[in-house]
CSV table of C-alpha atoms in Angstrom, one decimal:
chain,number,residue,atom,x,y,z
A,1,MET,CA,0.0,0.0,0.0
A,2,THR,CA,1.4,3.4,-1.0
A,3,MET,CA,-0.4,6.2,0.8
A,4,LEU,CA,0.0,9.9,0.6
A,5,PRO,CA,3.0,11.2,2.7
A,6,LYS,CA,2.5,13.2,5.9
A,7,PRO,CA,1.8,16.9,5.2
A,8,ARG,CA,4.5,19.3,6.3
A,9,GLY,CA,2.4,22.5,6.4
A,10,GLU,CA,-0.8,24.2,5.4
A,11,LEU,CA,-0.4,23.8,1.6
A,12,SER,CA,0.4,20.1,1.7
A,13,ALA,CA,-2.4,19.5,4.2
A,14,ALA,CA,-4.9,21.3,2.0
A,15,PHE,CA,-3.6,19.7,-1.2
A,16,PHE,CA,-3.6,16.1,0.2
A,17,GLU,CA,-7.1,16.6,1.5
A,18,ALA,CA,-8.2,17.7,-2.0
A,19,LEU,CA,-6.5,14.7,-3.5
A,20,ARG,CA,-8.1,12.3,-1.1
A,21,SER,CA,-11.6,13.7,-1.6
A,22,TRP,CA,-11.3,14.0,-5.4
A,23,ASP,CA,-14.3,12.2,-7.0
A,24,ASP,CA,-14.5,12.7,-10.7
A,25,GLY,CA,-15.6,16.3,-10.5
A,26,PRO,CA,-14.1,19.7,-10.7
A,27,VAL,CA,-12.6,20.9,-7.4
A,28,THR,CA,-12.3,24.4,-6.1
A,29,ALA,CA,-8.8,25.9,-6.3
A,30,VAL,CA,-6.4,25.1,-3.5
A,31,ASP,CA,-5.5,28.6,-2.7
A,32,VAL,CA,-3.1,28.2,0.2
A,33,ALA,CA,0.5,29.6,0.4
A,34,PRO,CA,3.2,27.1,1.3
A,35,GLU,CA,4.2,27.4,4.9
A,36,SER,CA,7.9,26.5,4.2
A,37,ALA,CA,10.2,25.2,1.5
A,38,GLU,CA,9.5,21.6,2.8
A,39,ASP,CA,5.8,22.2,2.7
A,40,ALA,CA,6.1,23.2,-1.0
A,41,ALA,CA,8.5,20.4,-1.8
A,42,ILE,CA,6.4,17.6,-0.4
A,43,THR,CA,3.3,19.0,-2.1
A,44,LEU,CA,5.1,19.0,-5.5
A,45,TRP,CA,6.6,15.5,-4.8
A,46,ALA,CA,3.1,14.1,-4.2
A,47,SER,CA,1.7,15.9,-7.2
A,48,HIS,CA,4.4,14.4,-9.5
A,49,GLU,CA,3.9,11.0,-7.9
A,50,LEU,CA,0.4,10.9,-9.4
A,51,SER,CA,2.1,10.7,-12.8
A,52,TYR,CA,4.2,7.7,-11.8
A,53,ARG,CA,2.3,5.1,-9.8
A,54,GLY,CA,-0.1,7.2,-7.7
A,55,PHE,CA,-1.4,6.5,-4.2
A,56,ASP,CA,-3.9,4.0,-2.9
A,57,ASP,CA,-5.8,6.7,-1.1
A,58,VAL,CA,-6.1,8.9,-4.2
A,59,ASP,CA,-8.3,8.2,-7.3
A,60,ASP,CA,-6.2,7.8,-10.5
A,61,GLY,CA,-8.3,10.5,-12.2
A,62,ALA,CA,-7.0,13.2,-9.9
A,63,GLU,CA,-3.7,13.4,-11.9
A,64,TRP,CA,-5.3,15.6,-14.6
A,65,GLU,CA,-7.6,17.7,-12.5
A,66,PRO,CA,-6.9,21.3,-13.6
A,67,ALA,CA,-7.3,22.9,-10.2
A,68,LEU,CA,-4.7,20.4,-8.8
A,69,LEU,CA,-2.4,20.8,-11.8
A,70,ALA,CA,-2.4,24.5,-11.2
A,71,VAL,CA,-0.7,23.9,-7.8
A,72,ARG,CA,1.9,21.7,-9.4
A,73,ARG,CA,2.6,24.3,-12.1
A,74,GLU,CA,3.0,27.1,-9.6
A,75,LEU,CA,5.4,25.0,-7.5
A,76,GLU,CA,7.4,24.0,-10.6
A,77,ARG,CA,7.7,27.6,-11.6
A,78,GLU,CA,9.2,28.4,-8.2
A,79,LEU,CA,11.5,25.4,-8.3
A,80,GLU,CA,12.8,26.1,-11.8
A,81,SER,CA,13.4,29.8,-11.1
A,82,ARG,CA,15.3,28.8,-7.9
A,83,LEU,CA,17.4,26.3,-9.9
A,84,ARG,CA,18.2,28.9,-12.6
A,85,GLN,CA,19.2,31.4,-10.1
A,86,ARG,CA,21.8,29.0,-8.6
A,87,TRP,CA,23.2,28.3,-12.1
A,88,PRO,CA,26.3,30.4,-13.0
A,89,GLY,CA,25.5,29.9,-16.8
A,90,ALA,CA,27.0,27.7,-19.5
A,91,PRO,CA,30.8,27.4,-19.2
A,92,GLN,CA,32.4,29.6,-21.9
A,93,GLY,CA,34.1,28.1,-24.9
A,94,ARG,CA,33.2,24.5,-23.8
A,95,ASP,CA,31.8,22.0,-26.2
A,96,VAL,CA,29.4,19.5,-24.5
A,97,VAL,CA,30.7,16.3,-26.1
A,98,GLU,CA,34.4,17.3,-26.1
A,99,HIS,CA,34.7,18.9,-22.7
A,100,PHE,CA,31.9,17.4,-20.5
A,101,PHE,CA,34.2,15.0,-18.5
A,102,ASP,CA,36.8,17.7,-17.9
A,103,TRP,CA,34.1,20.0,-16.7
A,104,VAL,CA,32.7,17.4,-14.3
A,105,ALA,CA,36.2,16.7,-13.0
A,106,GLU,CA,36.6,20.4,-12.2
A,107,GLN,CA,33.4,20.5,-10.1
A,108,ASP,CA,34.5,20.1,-6.5
A,109,GLY,CA,31.9,18.9,-4.0
A,110,PRO,CA,31.9,16.8,-0.8
A,111,SER,CA,31.5,13.1,-1.6
A,112,LEU,CA,29.1,10.9,0.4
A,113,ALA,CA,30.6,7.9,-1.3
A,114,ARG,CA,34.1,8.7,0.0
A,115,HIS,CA,32.7,9.0,3.5
A,116,VAL,CA,30.9,5.7,3.2
A,117,GLN,CA,34.1,4.1,1.8
A,118,THR,CA,36.3,5.1,4.7
A,119,THR,CA,34.5,6.1,7.9
A,120,ALA,CA,30.7,5.9,7.8
A,121,THR,CA,29.0,3.8,10.5
A,122,THR,CA,26.3,1.2,9.5
A,123,GLU,CA,23.6,3.6,10.9
A,124,GLN,CA,24.8,6.4,8.6
A,125,VAL,CA,24.9,4.1,5.6
A,126,LEU,CA,21.3,2.9,6.3
A,127,ASP,CA,20.3,6.5,6.7
A,128,LEU,CA,21.8,7.3,3.3
A,129,LEU,CA,20.1,4.2,1.7
A,130,ARG,CA,16.8,5.4,3.0
A,131,MET,CA,17.4,8.8,1.4
A,132,ARG,CA,18.6,7.3,-1.9
A,133,SER,CA,15.6,5.0,-2.0
A,134,VAL,CA,13.3,7.9,-2.9
A,135,TYR,CA,15.3,8.3,-6.1
A,136,HIS,CA,16.7,4.8,-6.9
A,137,LEU,CA,13.4,3.1,-6.8
A,138,LYS,CA,12.5,5.3,-9.8
A,139,GLU,CA,15.9,5.7,-11.3
A,140,ALA,CA,15.3,5.7,-15.1
A,141,ASP,CA,11.5,6.4,-15.0
A,142,PRO,CA,11.6,10.3,-15.4
A,143,THR,CA,14.1,10.0,-18.2
A,144,ALA,CA,11.7,7.6,-20.0
A,145,TRP,CA,9.3,10.5,-20.4
A,146,VAL,CA,11.9,12.3,-22.5
A,147,VAL,CA,12.0,9.7,-25.3
A,148,PRO,CA,9.1,10.9,-27.5
A,149,ARG,CA,10.4,14.5,-27.3
A,150,LEU,CA,13.7,13.8,-29.0
A,151,PRO,CA,14.8,13.7,-32.6
A,152,MET,CA,15.1,10.2,-34.0
A,153,ALA,CA,18.8,9.5,-33.6
A,154,ALA,CA,18.7,10.8,-30.0
A,155,GLN,CA,15.7,8.5,-29.3
A,156,ALA,CA,17.7,5.5,-30.4
A,157,ALA,CA,20.7,6.6,-28.3
A,158,LEU,CA,18.6,7.1,-25.2
A,159,MET,CA,16.8,3.8,-25.5
A,160,GLU,CA,20.1,2.0,-25.9
A,161,LEU,CA,21.0,3.2,-22.3
A,162,GLN,CA,17.5,2.9,-20.9
A,163,PHE,CA,17.2,-0.7,-22.1
A,164,ASP,CA,20.1,-1.5,-19.8
A,165,GLU,CA,18.5,0.4,-16.9
A,166,TYR,CA,15.3,-1.6,-17.4
A,167,GLY,CA,17.1,-4.9,-17.3
A,168,ASN,CA,17.6,-5.7,-21.0
A,169,GLY,CA,14.2,-7.4,-21.1
A,170,ASP,CA,14.9,-9.4,-17.9
A,171,PRO,CA,12.7,-8.4,-15.0
A,172,ALA,CA,15.3,-9.8,-12.6
A,173,ARG,CA,17.9,-7.3,-13.9
A,174,LEU,CA,15.9,-4.0,-13.6
A,175,HIS,CA,18.2,-1.5,-11.8
A,176,THR,CA,15.2,-0.4,-9.6
A,177,GLY,CA,14.7,-4.1,-8.8
A,178,LEU,CA,18.3,-4.6,-7.9
A,179,PHE,CA,18.1,-1.6,-5.5
A,180,ALA,CA,14.8,-2.9,-4.0
A,181,ARG,CA,16.4,-6.3,-3.4
A,182,GLY,CA,19.5,-4.7,-1.9
A,183,ILE,CA,17.7,-2.5,0.7
A,184,ALA,CA,15.3,-5.3,1.6
A,185,ALA,CA,18.4,-7.5,2.3
A,186,CYS,CA,19.6,-4.6,4.6
A,187,GLY,CA,16.3,-4.8,6.5
A,188,LEU,CA,14.8,-1.7,4.9
A,189,ARG,CA,11.4,-1.3,3.2
A,190,PRO,CA,11.7,-1.7,-0.6
A,191,GLU,CA,8.4,0.0,-1.6
A,192,GLN,CA,8.3,3.2,-3.6
A,193,GLY,CA,8.3,6.3,-1.4
A,194,ALA,CA,8.6,4.2,1.8
A,195,TYR,CA,10.9,6.7,3.4
A,196,VAL,CA,9.7,10.0,1.9
A,197,ASP,CA,8.4,11.2,5.2
A,198,GLU,CA,12.0,11.2,6.5
A,199,ALA,CA,13.4,12.9,3.4
A,200,PRO,CA,14.9,16.3,4.0
A,201,LEU,CA,14.3,19.2,1.6
A,202,GLU,CA,17.4,18.4,-0.4
A,203,VAL,CA,16.2,14.9,-1.3
A,204,LEU,CA,12.8,16.2,-2.3
A,205,GLU,CA,14.4,18.9,-4.4
A,206,GLN,CA,16.5,16.3,-6.2
A,207,ASN,CA,13.5,14.1,-7.0
A,208,ASN,CA,11.2,17.0,-7.9
A,209,THR,CA,13.8,18.4,-10.3
A,210,LEU,CA,14.2,15.1,-12.1
A,211,SER,CA,10.4,14.7,-12.4
A,212,MET,CA,10.0,18.3,-13.7
A,213,PHE,CA,12.8,17.8,-16.2
A,214,GLY,CA,11.2,14.6,-17.4
A,215,LEU,CA,7.6,15.9,-17.7
A,216,HIS,CA,8.3,19.1,-19.6
A,217,ARG,CA,9.2,18.8,-23.3
A,218,ARG,CA,10.7,22.3,-23.0
A,219,LEU,CA,13.2,21.0,-20.5
A,220,ARG,CA,14.4,18.0,-22.6
A,221,GLY,CA,17.9,19.4,-22.9
A,222,ALA,CA,18.1,19.8,-19.1
A,223,ALA,CA,16.9,16.3,-18.6
A,224,LEU,CA,19.6,14.9,-20.8
A,225,GLY,CA,22.3,17.1,-19.2
A,226,HIS,CA,21.2,15.9,-15.8
A,227,LEU,CA,21.4,12.3,-17.0
A,228,ALA,CA,24.9,12.8,-18.4
A,229,ALA,CA,26.1,14.4,-15.2
A,230,PHE,CA,24.5,11.7,-13.1
A,231,GLU,CA,26.1,8.9,-15.1
A,232,ALA,CA,29.5,10.7,-15.2
A,233,THR,CA,29.6,10.8,-11.4
A,234,SER,CA,28.5,7.3,-10.8
A,235,SER,CA,31.1,4.8,-11.7
A,236,LEU,CA,33.9,5.7,-9.3
A,237,PRO,CA,31.6,6.6,-6.4
A,238,SER,CA,29.7,3.3,-6.9
A,239,ARG,CA,33.1,1.5,-6.4
A,240,ARG,CA,33.6,3.5,-3.1
A,241,MET,CA,30.1,2.7,-2.0
A,242,ALA,CA,30.7,-1.0,-2.6
A,243,GLN,CA,34.0,-0.9,-0.7
A,244,GLY,CA,32.3,0.9,2.2
A,245,LEU,CA,29.5,-1.6,2.4
A,246,GLU,CA,32.0,-4.4,2.3
A,247,ARG,CA,34.0,-2.8,5.1
A,248,LEU,CA,30.8,-2.7,7.2
A,249,GLY,CA,29.9,-6.3,6.3
A,250,MET,CA,26.6,-5.2,4.8
A,251,ALA,CA,24.2,-7.4,2.6
A,252,PRO,CA,25.8,-8.8,-0.6
A,253,GLU,CA,22.7,-7.9,-2.6
A,254,MET,CA,23.3,-4.2,-1.7
A,255,ILE,CA,26.9,-4.5,-2.6
A,256,ALA,CA,26.0,-6.1,-5.9
A,257,TYR,CA,23.8,-3.1,-6.8
A,258,TYR,CA,26.8,-0.8,-6.5
A,259,THR,CA,29.2,-3.2,-8.2
A,260,GLU,CA,26.8,-3.4,-11.1
A,261,HIS,CA,26.8,0.4,-11.4
A,262,VAL,CA,30.6,0.5,-11.5
A,263,GLU,CA,30.6,-1.2,-14.9
A,264,ALA,CA,27.2,-0.2,-16.2
A,265,ASP,CA,27.8,3.5,-15.6
A,266,ALA,CA,31.3,3.4,-17.2
A,267,VAL,CA,29.3,2.6,-20.3
A,268,HIS,CA,26.4,4.8,-19.6
A,269,GLU,CA,28.5,7.9,-19.1
A,270,GLN,CA,30.0,7.5,-22.5
A,271,LEU,CA,26.6,6.9,-24.1
A,272,ALA,CA,25.0,9.8,-22.3
A,273,VAL,CA,27.6,12.4,-23.3
A,274,ARG,CA,28.6,11.2,-26.7
A,275,THR,CA,25.7,9.5,-28.4
A,276,ILE,CA,22.7,10.9,-26.4
A,277,CYS,CA,23.6,14.6,-25.8
A,278,GLY,CA,25.7,14.5,-29.0
A,279,SER,CA,22.8,13.4,-31.2
A,280,LEU,CA,20.4,15.9,-29.6
A,281,LEU,CA,22.9,18.7,-30.3
A,282,ALA,CA,23.5,17.5,-33.9
A,283,GLU,CA,19.9,18.5,-34.6
A,284,GLU,CA,19.1,21.0,-31.9
A,285,PRO,CA,22.4,22.9,-31.2
A,286,GLU,CA,20.5,25.6,-29.3
A,287,GLN,CA,19.9,23.0,-26.5
A,288,ALA,CA,23.6,23.2,-25.4
A,289,PRO,CA,23.0,25.7,-22.6
A,290,GLU,CA,20.1,23.7,-21.4
A,291,ILE,CA,22.3,20.6,-21.2
A,292,TRP,CA,24.8,22.5,-19.1
A,293,PHE,CA,22.0,23.8,-16.9
A,294,GLY,CA,20.7,20.3,-16.3
A,295,ALA,CA,24.2,19.0,-15.6
A,296,PHE,CA,25.1,21.8,-13.2
A,297,THR,CA,21.8,21.3,-11.4
A,298,CYS,CA,22.4,17.6,-11.0
A,299,LEU,CA,25.8,18.1,-9.3
A,300,ASP,CA,24.6,21.1,-7.3
A,301,LEU,CA,21.6,19.3,-5.8
A,302,GLU,CA,23.9,16.4,-4.9
A,303,ASP,CA,26.4,18.8,-3.2
A,304,ARG,CA,23.5,20.3,-1.2
A,305,LEU,CA,22.4,16.8,0.0
A,306,ALA,CA,26.0,15.8,0.8
A,307,HIS,CA,26.5,19.0,2.9
A,308,ARG,CA,23.2,18.4,4.7
A,309,LEU,CA,23.9,14.7,5.6
A,310,LEU,CA,27.6,15.3,6.6
A,311,GLU,CA,26.4,18.1,8.8
A,312,VAL,CA,23.8,15.9,10.4
A,313,TRP,CA,26.4,13.2,10.9
A,314,GLU,CA,28.9,15.8,12.2
A,315,VAL,CA,31.5,15.1,9.6
A,316,ALA,CA,33.6,17.9,8.2
A,317,ALA,CA,32.7,18.4,4.5
B,1,MET,CA,2.8,25.4,-60.6
B,2,SER,CA,2.1,22.8,-58.0
B,3,ALA,CA,3.9,23.1,-54.7
B,4,LEU,CA,4.3,19.4,-54.6
B,5,ARG,CA,6.5,19.4,-57.8
B,6,ASP,CA,8.9,21.9,-56.2
B,7,THR,CA,9.4,19.8,-53.1
B,8,GLN,CA,12.7,18.1,-52.8
B,9,PRO,CA,12.7,14.3,-52.3
B,10,GLU,CA,12.5,13.8,-48.5
B,11,GLU,CA,15.8,13.0,-46.9
B,12,LEU,CA,16.3,10.5,-44.1
B,13,PRO,CA,16.1,12.1,-40.6
B,14,PRO,CA,19.6,13.2,-39.6
B,15,GLY,CA,21.8,10.6,-37.9
B,16,THR,CA,19.6,7.7,-39.0
B,17,ALA,CA,21.4,6.6,-42.2
B,18,GLY,CA,24.4,4.3,-42.4
B,19,GLU,CA,25.6,1.4,-40.3
B,20,GLN,CA,26.0,2.0,-36.6
B,21,PRO,CA,29.6,1.3,-35.5
B,22,ALA,CA,30.0,-1.9,-33.4
B,23,VAL,CA,33.2,-0.6,-31.9
B,24,VAL,CA,33.7,3.0,-30.7
B,25,LEU,CA,37.0,4.3,-29.3
B,26,CYS,CA,36.2,7.0,-26.8
B,27,PRO,CA,38.9,9.7,-26.7
B,28,GLY,CA,40.8,9.3,-23.4
B,29,GLY,CA,38.4,6.5,-22.4
B,30,PRO,CA,37.3,3.0,-23.0
B,31,MET,CA,36.4,1.1,-26.2
B,32,LEU,CA,32.6,0.7,-26.5
B,33,LEU,CA,31.5,-2.6,-27.9
B,34,ARG,CA,28.0,-3.0,-29.2
B,35,GLY,CA,26.2,-6.4,-29.2
B,36,HIS,CA,27.1,-9.8,-27.8
B,37,HIS,CA,30.8,-10.7,-27.7
B,38,VAL,CA,33.1,-13.0,-25.8
B,39,ILE,CA,36.5,-11.4,-24.9
B,40,GLU,CA,39.5,-13.4,-24.1
B,41,ASP,CA,41.9,-11.6,-21.8
B,42,GLU,CA,45.7,-11.8,-21.5
B,43,ASP,CA,45.4,-14.9,-19.2
B,44,GLY,CA,43.2,-16.7,-21.6
B,45,THR,CA,40.1,-16.2,-19.4
B,46,ARG,CA,36.9,-15.6,-21.3
B,47,HIS,CA,34.5,-12.8,-20.4
B,48,GLU,CA,31.0,-12.6,-22.0
B,49,THR,CA,29.3,-9.2,-22.5
B,50,VAL,CA,26.0,-8.9,-20.5
B,51,ARG,CA,24.6,-5.5,-21.7
B,52,PRO,CA,23.7,-3.9,-25.1
B,53,VAL,CA,26.9,-1.9,-25.0
B,54,SER,CA,30.0,-2.7,-23.0
B,55,ALA,CA,33.0,-0.6,-22.2
B,56,VAL,CA,36.4,-2.3,-22.5
B,57,CYS,CA,39.3,-0.9,-20.5
B,58,ARG,CA,41.9,0.8,-22.6
B,59,CYS,CA,44.0,2.5,-19.9
B,60,GLY,CA,45.0,-0.8,-18.3
B,61,LYS,CA,44.2,0.4,-14.8
B,62,SER,CA,40.7,-0.8,-14.3
B,63,ALA,CA,40.0,-3.0,-11.3
B,64,SER,CA,37.3,-4.8,-13.2
B,65,LYS,CA,39.3,-5.7,-16.3
B,66,PRO,CA,38.5,-6.3,-19.1
B,67,TRP,CA,35.7,-3.9,-18.4
B,68,CYS,CA,36.1,-0.1,-17.8
B,69,ASP,CA,35.4,1.1,-14.3
B,70,GLY,CA,36.1,4.8,-14.9
B,71,THR,CA,39.6,4.7,-13.5
B,72,HIS,CA,41.0,6.5,-16.7
B,73,LYS,CA,39.5,9.7,-15.3
B,74,LEU,CA,41.9,9.6,-12.4
B,75,LEU,CA,45.0,9.3,-14.6
B,76,PRO,CA,47.1,12.3,-15.8
B,77,ARG,CA,46.0,13.2,-19.3
B,78,LYS,CA,49.1,11.8,-21.0
B,79,LEU,CA,48.5,8.4,-19.5
B,80,ARG,CA,45.0,8.2,-20.8
B,81,PRO,CA,44.4,6.2,-24.0
C-alpha cells in the first residue's frame, strides 16, 4: 500500500485533502500559500507521484484535475526559477561532447561515497540508503518521459541506455529491482516512497527536479544534461560505496547493486555524453546551454544533500 | 505550378542513415563494444558481455578488467588512451 505522505504544512495539508476527496468532478482551487520550503516540496513531490504510480488513497483520475495541476505548475515555476538562479551559466568556450568529462572533474563537492568508503557507520549508511531509495526506486523512469520529445537519432541513443536500466528485457535485472532487493536485504522497506516522510528538503528537491525535467518537453535538454552528469559521477563513487558496504559487512545484494553500477555507468557515461547529448545537439544545437543547466543542477543538488547529511552526521565536508 | 512538384525528395532524418559502429573508441576513455561478444583476456580467461553496449578498459588500470570502471578519469591526461 502506497499512501500519501505526511503533510508538512498548510499547503500540503490542503492539497492532500483535495487529492483524497477527489471524486471525478471539478474541485475548487487550492488557494493556500506554502508554509515552508519543505511544505512546498512535499506537495510537489506528491503531485508528481500521481504521474508515476499514484497512491492507494487517491483516485487515479486526480492526476489531470486542472485545479490540482495549477498547484503543481506554480510550485514547478518556483522550483525552476530557484534552480536557474543557482546556475552560473554555461561554461564559456566549452563543447558539451568534447569537454563534458573535464568540466565534471573540475566541479568540487563533498563526496558521500568517500565518507561511506572510509569512515561511515552502519547507521549512517542505512540513513543514506533510505534517502537514496526515494530516487533509486524510480531511477530511469523520469528520463523515459523524454524519449518521445527527442529527434530520431537521440531516441535510439537514449533507448540503448534505458534498455540496460530496465534490465535488458529481464525483470530480474531492472536496476530499480536490484536496489529494492538490496535494501530489503539490509532490513529496509523496498516499496516506492517508503521513506519519503523522512526525506529532507534536499532529497525532495533532487526528485522534484528530475520529475519536472522529465515531464516538460521544454526541459528535454536539461533532462539529458542531468542524465549525463549523473552517469559521469556514478562509476567511481559506486566503487567507493561497494567498498564501504564491504567494510561494514553489509548485505551482498546491496553491494551487488553498486558493483553493477561501476561497470554499467562506465558505459552509460560515454553513451549519455557522446551519443545521447551528442545526437540531440546535432539536430538542436540551441539545446547546449540547457544541457549545461541540467548537468550543473544535478551536481549542485547532490552537493547540497552531501553538505546536509555530513552536517547531520557531524562530519567535516 | 504545384507546390508538390517543387518539393525536394525527402531526406532521411539526420543521424539515422548508415551502419551503426559496433566498436567506438572514446577519446581518453574505453572502447565501446555493441552487441554480444566474448572477450579473451591476457590470461586466456573468457568474459562474456552482458549488456547492449559494453565498455572495455583501454588505460590498463581498471580494477574490473577487461571492463572499464572509470579509472582512466583519475589518470594524468598523458597516461589516458
